[in-house]
mmCIF file of N, CA and C in Angstrom:
data_model
loop_
_atom_site.group_PDB
_atom_site.id
_atom_site.type_symbol
_atom_site.label_atom_id
_atom_site.label_comp_id
_atom_site.label_asym_id
_atom_site.label_seq_id
_atom_site.Cartn_x
_atom_site.Cartn_y
_atom_site.Cartn_z
ATOM 1 N N MET O 4 -5.485 -1.448 13.368
ATOM 2 C CA MET O 4 -6.195 -1.838 12.459
ATOM 3 C C MET O 4 -4.695 -1.876 11.407
ATOM 4 N N ASP O 5 -4.913 -2.944 10.858
ATOM 5 C CA ASP O 5 -3.617 -2.898 9.699
ATOM 6 C C ASP O 5 -3.487 -2.156 8.773
ATOM 7 N N LYS O 6 -2.610 -2.004 8.109
ATOM 8 C CA LYS O 6 -2.519 -0.949 6.927
ATOM 9 C C LYS O 6 -3.536 -0.745 5.831
ATOM 10 N N ILE O 7 -3.788 -2.175 5.390
ATOM 11 C CA ILE O 7 -4.870 -2.306 4.238
ATOM 12 C C ILE O 7 -6.028 -1.909 4.707
ATOM 13 N N GLY O 8 -6.377 -2.315 6.032
ATOM 14 C CA GLY O 8 -7.907 -1.916 6.738
ATOM 15 C C GLY O 8 -7.742 -0.162 6.781
ATOM 16 N N LYS O 9 -6.868 0.245 6.895
ATOM 17 C CA LYS O 9 -6.974 1.644 7.321
ATOM 18 C C LYS O 9 -7.020 2.466 6.071
ATOM 19 N N ASN O 10 -6.262 1.950 4.965
ATOM 20 C CA ASN O 10 -6.460 2.445 3.538
ATOM 21 C C ASN O 10 -7.892 2.289 3.087
ATOM 22 N N TRP O 11 -8.577 1.219 3.440
ATOM 23 C CA TRP O 11 -10.015 1.271 2.978
ATOM 24 C C TRP O 11 -10.725 2.091 3.564
ATOM 25 N N THR O 12 -10.367 2.561 4.916
ATOM 26 C CA THR O 12 -11.215 3.491 5.676
ATOM 27 C C THR O 12 -11.683 4.719 4.791
ATOM 28 N N TYR O 13 -10.406 5.175 4.059
ATOM 29 C CA TYR O 13 -10.628 6.389 3.107
ATOM 30 C C TYR O 13 -10.919 6.010 1.677
ATOM 31 N N GLY O 14 -10.441 4.957 1.117
ATOM 32 C CA GLY O 14 -10.531 4.559 -0.258
ATOM 33 C C GLY O 14 -12.043 4.208 -0.467
ATOM 34 N N LEU O 15 -12.765 3.264 0.334
ATOM 35 C CA LEU O 15 -13.776 2.892 -0.073
ATOM 36 C C LEU O 15 -14.997 4.083 -0.349
ATOM 37 N N PRO O 16 -15.025 4.789 0.844
ATOM 38 C CA PRO O 16 -15.779 6.052 0.614
ATOM 39 C C PRO O 16 -15.687 7.035 -0.278
ATOM 40 N N LEU O 17 -14.452 7.078 -0.643
ATOM 41 C CA LEU O 17 -13.969 7.976 -1.800
ATOM 42 C C LEU O 17 -14.468 7.240 -3.189
ATOM 43 N N LEU O 18 -14.397 6.041 -3.325
ATOM 44 C CA LEU O 18 -14.675 5.396 -4.356
ATOM 45 C C LEU O 18 -16.520 5.629 -4.725
ATOM 46 N N LYS O 19 -17.143 5.410 -3.368
ATOM 47 C CA LYS O 19 -18.612 5.376 -3.302
ATOM 48 C C LYS O 19 -19.137 6.903 -4.020
ATOM 49 N N ILE O 20 -18.358 7.723 -3.664
ATOM 50 C CA ILE O 20 -18.478 9.501 -3.792
ATOM 51 C C ILE O 20 -18.164 9.664 -5.418
ATOM 52 N N LEU O 21 -17.046 8.697 -5.847
ATOM 53 C CA LEU O 21 -16.861 8.979 -7.058
ATOM 54 C C LEU O 21 -17.753 8.312 -8.181
ATOM 55 N N LEU O 22 -18.431 7.066 -7.639
ATOM 56 C CA LEU O 22 -19.408 6.309 -8.153
ATOM 57 C C LEU O 22 -20.738 7.281 -8.264
ATOM 58 N N PHE O 23 -21.185 8.071 -7.373
ATOM 59 C CA PHE O 23 -22.167 8.952 -7.162
ATOM 60 C C PHE O 23 -21.941 10.301 -8.211
ATOM 61 N N MET O 24 -20.660 10.822 -8.297
ATOM 62 C CA MET O 24 -20.285 11.710 -9.361
ATOM 63 C C MET O 24 -20.692 11.058 -11.034
ATOM 64 N N TYR O 25 -20.683 9.909 -11.129
ATOM 65 C CA TYR O 25 -20.795 9.570 -12.495
ATOM 66 C C TYR O 25 -22.125 9.112 -12.646
ATOM 67 N N ILE O 26 -22.836 8.841 -11.581
ATOM 68 C CA ILE O 26 -24.328 8.686 -11.403
ATOM 69 C C ILE O 26 -25.029 9.873 -11.896
ATOM 70 N N VAL O 27 -24.439 11.086 -10.974
ATOM 71 C CA VAL O 27 -25.074 12.368 -11.470
ATOM 72 C C VAL O 27 -24.798 12.792 -12.933
ATOM 73 N N THR O 28 -23.655 12.792 -13.404
ATOM 74 C CA THR O 28 -23.158 12.831 -14.774
ATOM 75 C C THR O 28 -24.007 12.215 -15.462
ATOM 76 N N GLY O 29 -24.280 10.989 -15.635
ATOM 77 C CA GLY O 29 -25.168 10.251 -16.421
ATOM 78 C C GLY O 29 -26.801 10.568 -16.497
ATOM 79 N N GLY O 30 -27.315 10.906 -15.431
ATOM 80 C CA GLY O 30 -28.378 11.590 -15.320
ATOM 81 C C GLY O 30 -28.549 12.893 -15.982
ATOM 82 N N LEU O 31 -27.388 13.805 -15.766
ATOM 83 C CA LEU O 31 -27.571 15.080 -16.281
ATOM 84 C C LEU O 31 -27.335 15.073 -17.714
ATOM 85 N N LEU O 32 -26.406 13.963 -18.059
ATOM 86 C CA LEU O 32 -26.154 14.082 -19.675
ATOM 87 C C LEU O 32 -27.605 13.345 -20.130
ATOM 88 N N LEU O 33 -28.356 12.490 -19.656
ATOM 89 C CA LEU O 33 -29.788 12.447 -20.050
ATOM 90 C C LEU O 33 -30.713 13.220 -20.211
ATOM 91 N N LEU O 34 -30.525 14.175 -18.949
ATOM 92 C CA LEU O 34 -31.198 15.440 -19.231
ATOM 93 C C LEU O 34 -31.067 16.255 -20.450
ATOM 94 N N LEU O 35 -29.943 16.462 -20.715
ATOM 95 C CA LEU O 35 -29.059 17.198 -21.812
ATOM 96 C C LEU O 35 -29.726 16.516 -23.235
ATOM 97 N N THR O 36 -29.486 15.367 -23.230
ATOM 98 C CA THR O 36 -30.045 14.868 -24.389
ATOM 99 C C THR O 36 -31.483 14.604 -24.754
ATOM 100 N N VAL O 37 -32.084 14.930 -23.701
ATOM 101 C CA VAL O 37 -33.819 14.852 -23.977
ATOM 102 C C VAL O 37 -34.005 16.555 -24.348
ATOM 103 N N LEU O 38 -33.163 17.319 -23.546
ATOM 104 C CA LEU O 38 -33.353 18.906 -24.114
ATOM 105 C C LEU O 38 -33.028 19.113 -25.337
ATOM 106 N N LEU O 39 -31.768 18.389 -25.801
ATOM 107 C CA LEU O 39 -31.418 18.514 -27.075
ATOM 108 C C LEU O 39 -32.330 17.946 -28.271
ATOM 109 N N SER O 40 -32.813 16.999 -27.966
ATOM 110 C CA SER O 40 -33.941 16.388 -29.121
ATOM 111 C C SER O 40 -35.228 16.968 -29.059
ATOM 112 N N LYS O 41 -35.575 17.766 -27.943
ATOM 113 C CA LYS O 41 -36.813 18.484 -27.676
ATOM 114 C C LYS O 41 -36.688 20.019 -28.267
ATOM 115 N N MET O 42 -35.508 20.633 -27.999
ATOM 116 C CA MET O 42 -35.467 21.970 -28.275
ATOM 117 C C MET O 42 -34.404 22.203 -29.451
ATOM 118 N N GLN O 43 -33.823 21.307 -29.855
ATOM 119 C CA GLN O 43 -32.786 21.549 -31.171
ATOM 120 C C GLN O 43 -31.632 22.713 -30.520
ATOM 121 N N LEU O 44 -31.172 22.306 -29.485
ATOM 122 C CA LEU O 44 -29.880 23.232 -29.219
ATOM 123 C C LEU O 44 -28.827 23.332 -29.792
ATOM 124 N N SER O 45 -28.267 24.661 -29.771
ATOM 125 C CA SER O 45 -26.940 24.729 -30.847
ATOM 126 C C SER O 45 -25.871 23.764 -29.988
ATOM 127 N N GLU O 46 -24.773 23.609 -30.897
ATOM 128 C CA GLU O 46 -23.705 23.137 -30.430
ATOM 129 C C GLU O 46 -23.008 23.915 -29.194
ATOM 130 N N GLY O 47 -23.022 24.932 -29.125
ATOM 131 C CA GLY O 47 -22.679 25.953 -28.430
ATOM 132 C C GLY O 47 -23.301 25.826 -26.951
ATOM 133 N N ALA O 48 -24.519 25.599 -26.972
ATOM 134 C CA ALA O 48 -25.490 25.274 -25.967
ATOM 135 C C ALA O 48 -24.980 23.949 -25.365
ATOM 136 N N VAL O 49 -24.986 22.890 -26.008
ATOM 137 C CA VAL O 49 -24.405 21.601 -25.657
ATOM 138 C C VAL O 49 -23.390 21.758 -24.841
ATOM 139 N N SER O 50 -22.230 22.340 -25.419
ATOM 140 C CA SER O 50 -20.983 22.526 -24.881
ATOM 141 C C SER O 50 -21.224 23.131 -23.209
ATOM 142 N N ILE O 51 -21.970 24.096 -23.529
ATOM 143 C CA ILE O 51 -22.017 24.767 -21.950
ATOM 144 C C ILE O 51 -22.875 23.845 -21.255
ATOM 145 N N GLY O 52 -23.304 23.160 -21.787
ATOM 146 C CA GLY O 52 -24.364 22.162 -20.722
ATOM 147 C C GLY O 52 -23.382 21.019 -20.067
ATOM 148 N N ILE O 53 -22.420 20.414 -21.179
ATOM 149 C CA ILE O 53 -21.113 19.785 -20.633
ATOM 150 C C ILE O 53 -20.338 20.338 -19.661
ATOM 151 N N VAL O 54 -20.166 21.275 -19.983
ATOM 152 C CA VAL O 54 -18.995 22.272 -18.838
ATOM 153 C C VAL O 54 -19.904 22.280 -17.344
ATOM 154 N N ALA O 55 -21.320 22.571 -17.592
ATOM 155 C CA ALA O 55 -21.971 22.750 -16.136
ATOM 156 C C ALA O 55 -22.072 21.189 -15.495
ATOM 157 N N ILE O 56 -22.106 20.453 -16.588
ATOM 158 C CA ILE O 56 -22.339 19.060 -15.950
ATOM 159 C C ILE O 56 -21.054 18.634 -15.112
ATOM 160 N N TYR O 57 -19.719 18.962 -15.567
ATOM 161 C CA TYR O 57 -18.637 18.751 -15.194
ATOM 162 C C TYR O 57 -18.408 19.412 -13.646
ATOM 163 N N VAL O 58 -18.779 20.658 -13.884
ATOM 164 C CA VAL O 58 -18.723 21.792 -12.480
ATOM 165 C C VAL O 58 -19.759 21.218 -11.609
ATOM 166 N N ILE O 59 -21.033 20.605 -11.957
ATOM 167 C CA ILE O 59 -21.839 20.201 -10.868
ATOM 168 C C ILE O 59 -21.414 18.838 -10.328
ATOM 169 N N SER O 60 -21.119 18.231 -10.935
ATOM 170 C CA SER O 60 -20.611 16.846 -10.571
ATOM 171 C C SER O 60 -19.412 16.972 -9.799
ATOM 172 N N GLY O 61 -18.488 17.625 -10.118
ATOM 173 C CA GLY O 61 -17.215 17.909 -9.466
ATOM 174 C C GLY O 61 -17.603 18.859 -8.027
ATOM 175 N N PHE O 62 -18.406 19.822 -8.031
ATOM 176 C CA PHE O 62 -18.883 20.163 -6.791
ATOM 177 C C PHE O 62 -19.519 19.262 -5.891
ATOM 178 N N LEU O 63 -20.420 18.526 -6.333
ATOM 179 C CA LEU O 63 -21.206 17.523 -5.313
ATOM 180 C C LEU O 63 -20.279 16.397 -4.844
ATOM 181 N N GLY O 64 -19.148 16.004 -5.567
ATOM 182 C CA GLY O 64 -18.208 15.283 -5.027
ATOM 183 C C GLY O 64 -17.399 15.849 -4.033
ATOM 184 N N GLY O 65 -16.913 17.097 -4.300
ATOM 185 C CA GLY O 65 -16.286 17.766 -3.495
ATOM 186 C C GLY O 65 -17.046 17.943 -1.864
ATOM 187 N N LEU O 66 -18.219 18.370 -2.160
ATOM 188 C CA LEU O 66 -19.178 18.365 -1.138
ATOM 189 C C LEU O 66 -19.190 17.312 -0.181
ATOM 190 N N LEU O 67 -19.266 16.178 -0.587
ATOM 191 C CA LEU O 67 -19.677 14.680 0.138
ATOM 192 C C LEU O 67 -18.082 14.586 0.683
ATOM 193 N N ALA O 68 -16.973 14.743 -0.233
ATOM 194 C CA ALA O 68 -15.769 14.116 0.343
ATOM 195 C C ALA O 68 -15.539 15.204 1.605
ATOM 196 N N GLY O 69 -15.797 16.351 1.562
ATOM 197 C CA GLY O 69 -15.449 17.436 2.437
ATOM 198 C C GLY O 69 -16.390 17.187 3.923
ATOM 199 N N LYS O 70 -17.571 16.917 3.801
ATOM 200 C CA LYS O 70 -18.328 16.112 4.743
ATOM 201 C C LYS O 70 -17.900 14.917 5.400
ATOM 202 N N ARG O 71 -17.387 14.122 4.500
ATOM 203 C CA ARG O 71 -16.850 12.902 4.862
ATOM 204 C C ARG O 71 -15.595 12.986 5.931
ATOM 205 N N MET O 72 -14.764 13.678 5.311
ATOM 206 C CA MET O 72 -13.090 13.822 5.644
ATOM 207 C C MET O 72 -13.237 14.476 6.933
ATOM 208 N N LYS O 73 -13.980 15.702 6.987
ATOM 209 C CA LYS O 73 -13.993 16.695 8.133
ATOM 210 C C LYS O 73 -12.660 17.426 8.312
ATOM 211 N N SER O 74 -11.548 17.343 7.692
ATOM 212 C CA SER O 74 -10.656 18.026 7.726
ATOM 213 C C SER O 74 -9.969 18.237 6.430
ATOM 214 N N ARG O 75 -9.329 19.312 6.168
ATOM 215 C CA ARG O 75 -8.574 19.677 4.741
ATOM 216 C C ARG O 75 -9.615 19.265 3.732
ATOM 217 N N LYS O 76 -10.974 19.624 4.001
ATOM 218 C CA LYS O 76 -12.033 19.704 3.157
ATOM 219 C C LYS O 76 -11.504 20.275 1.458
ATOM 220 N N PHE O 77 -11.037 20.977 1.616
ATOM 221 C CA PHE O 77 -10.608 21.603 0.163
ATOM 222 C C PHE O 77 -9.838 20.575 -0.695
ATOM 223 N N LEU O 78 -8.797 20.011 0.265
ATOM 224 C CA LEU O 78 -8.103 19.252 -0.459
ATOM 225 C C LEU O 78 -8.718 17.997 -0.990
ATOM 226 N N TRP O 79 -9.549 17.528 -0.062
ATOM 227 C CA TRP O 79 -10.182 16.106 -0.303
ATOM 228 C C TRP O 79 -11.221 16.417 -1.631
ATOM 229 N N GLY O 80 -11.786 17.704 -1.730
ATOM 230 C CA GLY O 80 -12.547 18.128 -2.665
ATOM 231 C C GLY O 80 -11.811 18.160 -4.224
ATOM 232 N N MET O 81 -10.469 18.784 -3.974
ATOM 233 C CA MET O 81 -9.752 18.637 -5.117
ATOM 234 C C MET O 81 -9.264 17.354 -5.506
ATOM 235 N N VAL O 82 -8.993 16.663 -4.724
ATOM 236 C CA VAL O 82 -8.826 14.985 -4.836
ATOM 237 C C VAL O 82 -9.911 14.504 -5.695
ATOM 238 N N MET O 83 -10.872 14.673 -5.455
ATOM 239 C CA MET O 83 -12.501 13.869 -5.642
ATOM 240 C C MET O 83 -12.535 14.612 -7.321
ATOM 241 N N GLY O 84 -12.263 15.943 -7.275
ATOM 242 C CA GLY O 84 -12.363 16.405 -8.924
ATOM 243 C C GLY O 84 -11.036 16.094 -9.734
ATOM 244 N N ALA O 85 -9.852 15.650 -9.351
ATOM 245 C CA ALA O 85 -9.094 15.188 -10.023
ATOM 246 C C ALA O 85 -9.305 13.681 -10.331
ATOM 247 N N CYS O 86 -9.730 12.879 -9.395
ATOM 248 C CA CYS O 86 -10.060 11.653 -9.909
ATOM 249 C C CYS O 86 -11.353 11.402 -10.701
ATOM 250 N N TYR O 87 -12.297 12.390 -10.637
ATOM 251 C CA TYR O 87 -13.568 12.641 -11.877
ATOM 252 C C TYR O 87 -12.714 12.744 -13.158
ATOM 253 N N PHE O 88 -11.626 13.869 -12.995
ATOM 254 C CA PHE O 88 -11.084 13.980 -14.331
ATOM 255 C C PHE O 88 -10.470 12.976 -14.886
ATOM 256 N N LEU O 89 -9.589 12.335 -14.249
ATOM 257 C CA LEU O 89 -8.669 11.103 -14.469
ATOM 258 C C LEU O 89 -9.664 10.187 -15.123
ATOM 259 N N VAL O 90 -10.651 9.533 -14.429
ATOM 260 C CA VAL O 90 -11.647 8.705 -15.407
ATOM 261 C C VAL O 90 -12.095 9.146 -16.716
ATOM 262 N N LEU O 91 -12.495 10.381 -16.682
ATOM 263 C CA LEU O 91 -12.768 11.167 -17.857
ATOM 264 C C LEU O 91 -11.867 10.839 -19.134
ATOM 265 N N ALA O 92 -10.610 11.212 -18.701
ATOM 266 C CA ALA O 92 -9.411 11.288 -19.544
ATOM 267 C C ALA O 92 -9.247 9.694 -19.889
ATOM 268 N N ILE O 93 -9.116 8.807 -19.022
ATOM 269 C CA ILE O 93 -8.632 7.556 -19.396
ATOM 270 C C ILE O 93 -10.060 6.821 -20.266
ATOM 271 N N GLY O 94 -11.400 7.293 -20.025
ATOM 272 C CA GLY O 94 -12.476 6.933 -20.675
ATOM 273 C C GLY O 94 -12.113 7.464 -22.375
ATOM 274 N N SER O 95 -11.726 8.708 -22.215
ATOM 275 C CA SER O 95 -11.496 9.258 -23.710
ATOM 276 C C SER O 95 -10.531 8.688 -24.402
ATOM 277 N N VAL O 96 -9.577 8.428 -23.659
ATOM 278 C CA VAL O 96 -8.432 7.471 -24.597
ATOM 279 C C VAL O 96 -8.821 6.327 -24.918
ATOM 280 N N VAL O 97 -9.585 5.471 -24.142
ATOM 281 C CA VAL O 97 -10.048 4.067 -24.282
ATOM 282 C C VAL O 97 -11.009 4.128 -25.548
ATOM 283 N N PHE O 98 -12.153 5.073 -25.585
ATOM 284 C CA PHE O 98 -13.003 5.029 -26.308
ATOM 285 C C PHE O 98 -12.899 5.791 -27.768
ATOM 286 N N HIS O 99 -12.035 6.853 -27.753
ATOM 287 C CA HIS O 99 -11.713 7.240 -28.813
ATOM 288 C C HIS O 99 -10.026 7.215 -29.553
ATOM 289 N N LYS O 100 -9.393 6.147 -28.728
ATOM 290 C CA LYS O 100 -8.081 5.363 -29.303
ATOM 291 C C LYS O 100 -7.131 6.778 -29.129
ATOM 292 N N GLY O 101 -7.261 7.477 -28.206
ATOM 293 C CA GLY O 101 -6.631 8.681 -28.053
ATOM 294 C C GLY O 101 -7.228 9.849 -27.486
ATOM 295 N N LEU O 102 -6.634 10.904 -27.332
ATOM 296 C CA LEU O 102 -7.122 12.430 -26.665
ATOM 297 C C LEU O 102 -7.838 12.840 -28.019
ATOM 298 N N ASP O 103 -9.079 12.970 -27.697
ATOM 299 C CA ASP O 103 -10.074 13.299 -28.829
ATOM 300 C C ASP O 103 -10.474 14.921 -28.252
ATOM 301 N N MET O 104 -9.453 15.801 -28.025
ATOM 302 C CA MET O 104 -9.514 17.214 -27.845
ATOM 303 C C MET O 104 -8.309 17.710 -27.920
ATOM 304 N N GLU O 105 -8.265 19.149 -28.055
ATOM 305 C CA GLU O 105 -6.855 19.852 -27.951
ATOM 306 C C GLU O 105 -6.411 20.088 -26.653
ATOM 307 N N MET O 106 -5.354 20.464 -26.725
ATOM 308 C CA MET O 106 -4.551 20.661 -25.085
ATOM 309 C C MET O 106 -5.398 21.934 -24.224
ATOM 310 N N THR O 107 -5.689 22.774 -25.087
ATOM 311 C CA THR O 107 -6.273 24.095 -24.048
ATOM 312 C C THR O 107 -7.666 23.386 -23.506
ATOM 313 N N ARG O 108 -8.477 22.687 -24.378
ATOM 314 C CA ARG O 108 -9.800 22.300 -23.794
ATOM 315 C C ARG O 108 -9.342 21.217 -22.727
ATOM 316 N N PHE O 109 -8.278 20.479 -23.019
ATOM 317 C CA PHE O 109 -8.252 19.290 -22.026
ATOM 318 C C PHE O 109 -7.664 19.963 -20.723
ATOM 319 N N ALA O 110 -6.709 21.153 -20.511
ATOM 320 C CA ALA O 110 -6.350 21.585 -19.672
ATOM 321 C C ALA O 110 -7.552 22.394 -18.986
ATOM 322 N N THR O 111 -8.272 23.007 -19.759
ATOM 323 C CA THR O 111 -9.593 23.646 -19.161
ATOM 324 C C THR O 111 -10.419 22.754 -18.195
ATOM 325 N N THR O 112 -10.589 21.564 -18.913
ATOM 326 C CA THR O 112 -11.570 20.592 -18.086
ATOM 327 C C THR O 112 -10.981 20.130 -17.016
ATOM 328 N N LEU O 113 -9.572 19.887 -17.047
ATOM 329 C CA LEU O 113 -9.002 19.509 -15.631
ATOM 330 C C LEU O 113 -8.853 20.696 -14.693
ATOM 331 N N VAL O 114 -8.939 22.054 -14.809
ATOM 332 C CA VAL O 114 -8.933 22.740 -13.954
ATOM 333 C C VAL O 114 -10.475 23.032 -13.505
ATOM 334 N N LEU O 115 -11.425 23.019 -14.264
ATOM 335 C CA LEU O 115 -12.889 23.029 -13.816
ATOM 336 C C LEU O 115 -13.164 21.872 -12.968
ATOM 337 N N CYS O 116 -12.788 20.886 -13.105
ATOM 338 C CA CYS O 116 -12.991 19.583 -12.518
ATOM 339 C C CYS O 116 -12.388 19.791 -11.054
ATOM 340 N N ILE O 117 -10.932 20.232 -11.088
ATOM 341 C CA ILE O 117 -10.441 20.280 -9.648
ATOM 342 C C ILE O 117 -10.988 21.454 -9.029
ATOM 343 N N ALA O 118 -11.070 22.432 -9.593
ATOM 344 C CA ALA O 118 -11.491 23.826 -8.938
ATOM 345 C C ALA O 118 -13.094 23.438 -8.480
ATOM 346 N N SER O 119 -14.053 22.846 -8.986
ATOM 347 C CA SER O 119 -15.153 22.712 -8.464
ATOM 348 C C SER O 119 -15.137 21.755 -7.418
ATOM 349 N N GLY O 120 -14.312 20.824 -7.534
ATOM 350 C CA GLY O 120 -14.429 19.941 -6.495
ATOM 351 C C GLY O 120 -13.799 20.693 -5.118
ATOM 352 N N MET O 121 -12.771 21.502 -5.327
ATOM 353 C CA MET O 121 -12.418 22.181 -4.285
ATOM 354 C C MET O 121 -13.236 23.282 -3.607
ATOM 355 N N VAL O 122 -13.957 23.910 -4.420
ATOM 356 C CA VAL O 122 -15.189 24.818 -3.861
ATOM 357 C C VAL O 122 -16.320 23.714 -3.153
ATOM 358 N N GLY O 123 -16.716 22.771 -3.732
ATOM 359 C CA GLY O 123 -17.409 21.787 -3.219
ATOM 360 C C GLY O 123 -16.917 21.233 -1.460
ATOM 361 N N GLY O 124 -15.840 20.903 -1.749
ATOM 362 C CA GLY O 124 -14.967 20.690 -0.283
ATOM 363 C C GLY O 124 -15.147 21.707 0.695
ATOM 364 N N MET O 125 -14.917 22.868 0.235
ATOM 365 C CA MET O 125 -14.878 23.892 1.181
ATOM 366 C C MET O 125 -16.162 24.140 1.775
ATOM 367 N N VAL O 126 -17.162 23.928 0.929
ATOM 368 C CA VAL O 126 -18.843 24.521 1.523
ATOM 369 C C VAL O 126 -19.116 23.232 2.466
ATOM 370 N N GLY O 127 -18.634 21.873 2.016
ATOM 371 C CA GLY O 127 -18.955 20.517 2.800
ATOM 372 C C GLY O 127 -18.291 20.715 4.029
#
């Protein structure tokens, strides 16, 4: 198999998993929106919900990557969490024309995404 074909052996399934992670994120954000409108959630509850969405999506992505790759599962889970965070960060920069959060929150989100992906990978 040529070099490009071998790279797609890993790349395409990981892109599919990343897409799945964002589908899960979208569904959970929709659910959070419904809860916000029906229950008048506080800003703190919404923030906790968003963090939970990051963790759930990262965990599921890591789980699927671990099952797919079968070796170094924790590492593939970390990669998926990092890719998930990277897309979030790029989206934030593009839509807000810069980073729309303080650096501690940025770093915390990065750690949460990578750690949840790693745990999901270990379970997978």
